[in-house]
Amino acid sequence: MAAEGLAAAGANVLIASRKADACEAVAKELNAMGLAGQVTGFGGDVGTKDGIAALVAEVNARTDRLHILMNNAGRTWGAPMGEHPYEAWEKLLSLNVTGMFHLTQSLLPLLQSASTADDPARVVNVGSVMGDIPKGTSTYSYAVSKGAVHHMTRVLSNDLAPMGITVNAIAPGPFVSKMTAFAIGTEEGQKKSAEGVPLGRVGRPEDIAG
């Protein structure tokens, strides 16, 4: 979604996830569209300290500056209050919050290299509407992690501004994806979820691409 929008605007985009094959396939598909920018996909994991170090090394090998960092890695977990496990909190906070912070921290040199007085480098953190508004969907650890992302964004925006780096967050509502399939993967699920959306529908790729 975002990669297509950025490439269409002329950006050279690097996309990474634990599934390198999927990223490479998406990059190939987007490049075949004849967009103004190029997309490169490769493997990366921000869920561990070693994974972050490896991803940062990969990015450094491919570019000497980074104009935009979009922190989009995340996972969710749904279970009733009485059954929501300890491991859900460990895994979600580690990836959704800790990983986001340390990846940003590690890429500061590349962001500063791209920044100018007239055109600062930019960090965009992907939060969620669930980080601000309780939805009653039993995704306790996910909702809390996204609330943490929103506040971390405020903290970082204050601290990184003197370095010429802006930090903002977006808080999408429901979008159909592999991660949300358990909740809105069916027509009935989408209809129910859309009841709380002013437009009366779940999100579409173009809503993120802009």
XYZ file of C-alpha atoms in Angstrom:
210
model
C 0.000 0.000 0.000
C 2.507 2.605 1.174
C 5.332 1.279 -1.001
C 3.262 1.772 -4.138
C 2.342 5.325 -3.184
C 5.940 6.271 -2.410
C 7.306 4.670 -5.577
C 4.615 6.374 -7.651
C 5.853 9.681 -6.236
C 9.380 8.881 -7.392
C 10.937 7.437 -4.255
C 13.341 4.522 -4.345
C 11.791 2.227 -1.766
C 13.291 -0.553 0.348
C 10.787 -3.007 1.828
C 11.695 -5.730 4.299
C 9.974 -8.359 6.391
C 10.713 -11.780 7.822
C 9.407 -13.282 4.571
C 12.031 -12.236 2.048
C 10.334 -14.086 -0.801
C 7.113 -12.140 -0.272
C 8.962 -8.808 -0.253
C 10.859 -9.692 -3.401
C 7.619 -10.703 -5.120
C 5.923 -7.440 -4.152
C 8.924 -5.447 -5.376
C 8.834 -7.271 -8.704
C 5.099 -6.618 -9.044
C 5.438 -2.905 -8.264
C 8.425 -2.428 -10.569
C 6.428 -3.997 -13.396
C 3.879 -1.185 -13.020
C 6.324 1.354 -14.430
C 6.281 3.630 -11.390
C 8.611 6.615 -11.191
C 10.671 5.053 -8.404
C 12.182 1.627 -7.888
C 11.291 -0.899 -5.178
C 13.714 -3.402 -3.651
C 12.579 -6.183 -1.341
C 14.643 -8.310 1.048
C 14.429 -10.112 4.377
C 14.544 -8.433 7.772
C 13.319 -8.989 11.325
C 12.894 -6.210 13.891
C 11.605 -8.610 16.530
C 15.067 -9.303 17.964
C 18.233 -7.347 18.711
C 20.269 -9.410 16.247
C 17.545 -9.097 13.632
C 17.589 -5.314 13.887
C 21.384 -5.240 13.562
C 21.227 -7.423 10.452
C 18.499 -5.296 8.885
C 20.391 -2.078 9.563
C 23.516 -3.581 7.981
C 21.475 -4.531 4.918
C 20.059 -1.013 4.602
C 23.504 0.543 5.023
C 24.826 -1.681 2.253
C 22.156 -0.375 -0.114
C 22.100 3.372 0.598
C 24.046 6.132 2.315
C 20.979 8.172 3.256
C 17.378 7.630 4.236
C 14.812 10.343 3.602
C 11.839 8.441 5.015
C 11.638 5.607 7.526
C 8.218 3.991 7.749
C 7.973 1.735 10.785
C 5.305 -0.707 9.678
C 6.342 -3.998 11.308
C 3.769 -5.357 13.702
C 1.642 -8.243 14.804
C -1.620 -8.706 16.671
C -3.119 -11.169 19.134
C -6.714 -11.732 20.090
C -7.902 -13.731 23.106
C -10.540 -13.227 25.834
C -9.489 -11.419 29.006
C -9.293 -14.621 31.013
C -7.158 -16.347 28.397
C -4.903 -13.568 27.066
C -1.436 -15.103 27.563
C 1.750 -13.659 28.993
C 3.592 -14.451 25.769
C 1.245 -12.166 23.819
C 2.532 -9.181 25.778
C 6.162 -10.222 25.396
C 5.934 -10.769 21.648
C 3.801 -7.754 20.750
C 5.599 -5.199 22.883
C 8.963 -6.510 21.674
C 8.047 -6.136 18.004
C 5.496 -3.323 17.945
C 7.267 -0.997 20.384
C 10.816 -2.029 21.309
C 11.735 -3.029 17.768
C 10.345 0.209 16.369
C 12.392 2.307 18.778
C 15.674 0.488 18.231
C 15.346 0.389 14.451
C 14.783 4.144 14.445
C 17.707 4.625 16.813
C 19.999 2.522 14.639
C 19.054 4.336 11.430
C 19.567 7.851 12.807
C 22.890 8.347 10.945
C 21.236 7.627 7.582
C 18.288 9.865 8.423
C 20.592 12.709 9.435
C 22.568 12.282 6.206
C 19.390 12.856 4.198
C 18.111 15.790 6.226
C 18.475 19.414 5.160
C 17.234 22.629 6.718
C 14.510 22.919 4.083
C 13.661 19.233 3.818
C 13.985 17.259 7.051
C 14.153 13.486 7.122
C 10.938 11.844 8.241
C 9.947 8.954 10.455
C 6.406 7.634 10.057
C 5.222 5.193 12.709
C 2.219 3.013 11.974
C -0.058 3.008 14.991
C -3.732 2.097 15.048
C -7.071 3.626 15.899
C -7.174 0.918 18.571
C -4.310 2.676 20.320
C -6.689 5.534 21.127
C -10.191 4.072 21.102
C -11.119 0.819 22.894
C -12.946 -1.438 20.451
C -13.889 -4.361 22.679
C -12.176 -6.874 20.399
C -10.083 -8.638 23.083
C -6.821 -7.515 21.467
C -5.454 -6.228 24.767
C -1.723 -6.467 24.104
C -2.112 -5.097 20.561
C -4.184 -2.084 21.589
C -1.811 -1.213 24.423
C 1.228 -1.598 22.148
C -0.274 0.834 19.647
C -1.055 3.303 22.412
C 2.627 3.073 23.310
C 3.567 3.713 19.674
C 1.503 6.893 19.674
C 3.156 8.224 22.817
C 6.627 7.162 21.682
C 5.986 9.169 18.524
C 5.324 12.277 20.619
C 8.490 11.718 22.639
C 10.655 11.118 19.573
C 9.191 14.051 17.662
C 10.387 16.335 20.437
C 13.835 14.777 20.752
C 14.659 14.297 17.058
C 13.460 17.664 15.763
C 16.800 19.349 16.625
C 18.487 16.693 14.448
C 16.374 17.692 11.467
C 14.077 14.682 11.696
C 10.306 14.864 12.011
C 8.398 11.997 13.623
C 4.704 11.388 13.036
C 2.280 8.501 13.375
C -0.724 7.372 11.413
C -3.541 5.471 13.100
C -5.367 3.390 10.480
C -8.725 1.843 11.121
C -9.567 -1.671 9.905
C -7.874 -2.860 6.699
C -8.128 -6.301 5.165
C -4.773 -8.075 5.438
C -3.297 -11.365 6.569
C -2.841 -9.899 10.035
C -6.492 -8.856 10.362
C -8.017 -11.865 8.623
C -9.081 -13.387 11.946
C -11.358 -10.401 12.576
C -12.382 -9.002 9.178
C -11.419 -11.716 6.739
C -15.064 -12.395 5.916
C -17.772 -10.189 4.449
C -19.655 -10.402 7.738
C -16.576 -9.383 9.695
C -15.957 -6.411 7.419
C -19.553 -5.289 7.708
C -19.445 -5.427 11.492
C -16.133 -3.591 11.656
C -17.346 -0.901 9.249
C -20.203 0.005 11.595
C -17.830 2.161 13.602
C -16.228 3.840 10.571
C -17.690 7.180 9.384
C -17.279 6.153 5.715
C -19.156 2.951 6.425
C -16.458 0.652 5.028
C -13.103 -0.846 5.896
C -9.924 0.650 4.504
C -8.622 0.147 0.980
C -5.026 0.174 -0.297
C -5.451 3.597 -1.884
C -6.398 5.048 1.504
C -2.875 4.326 2.733
C -1.082 5.090 -0.538
C -2.695 8.538 -0.659
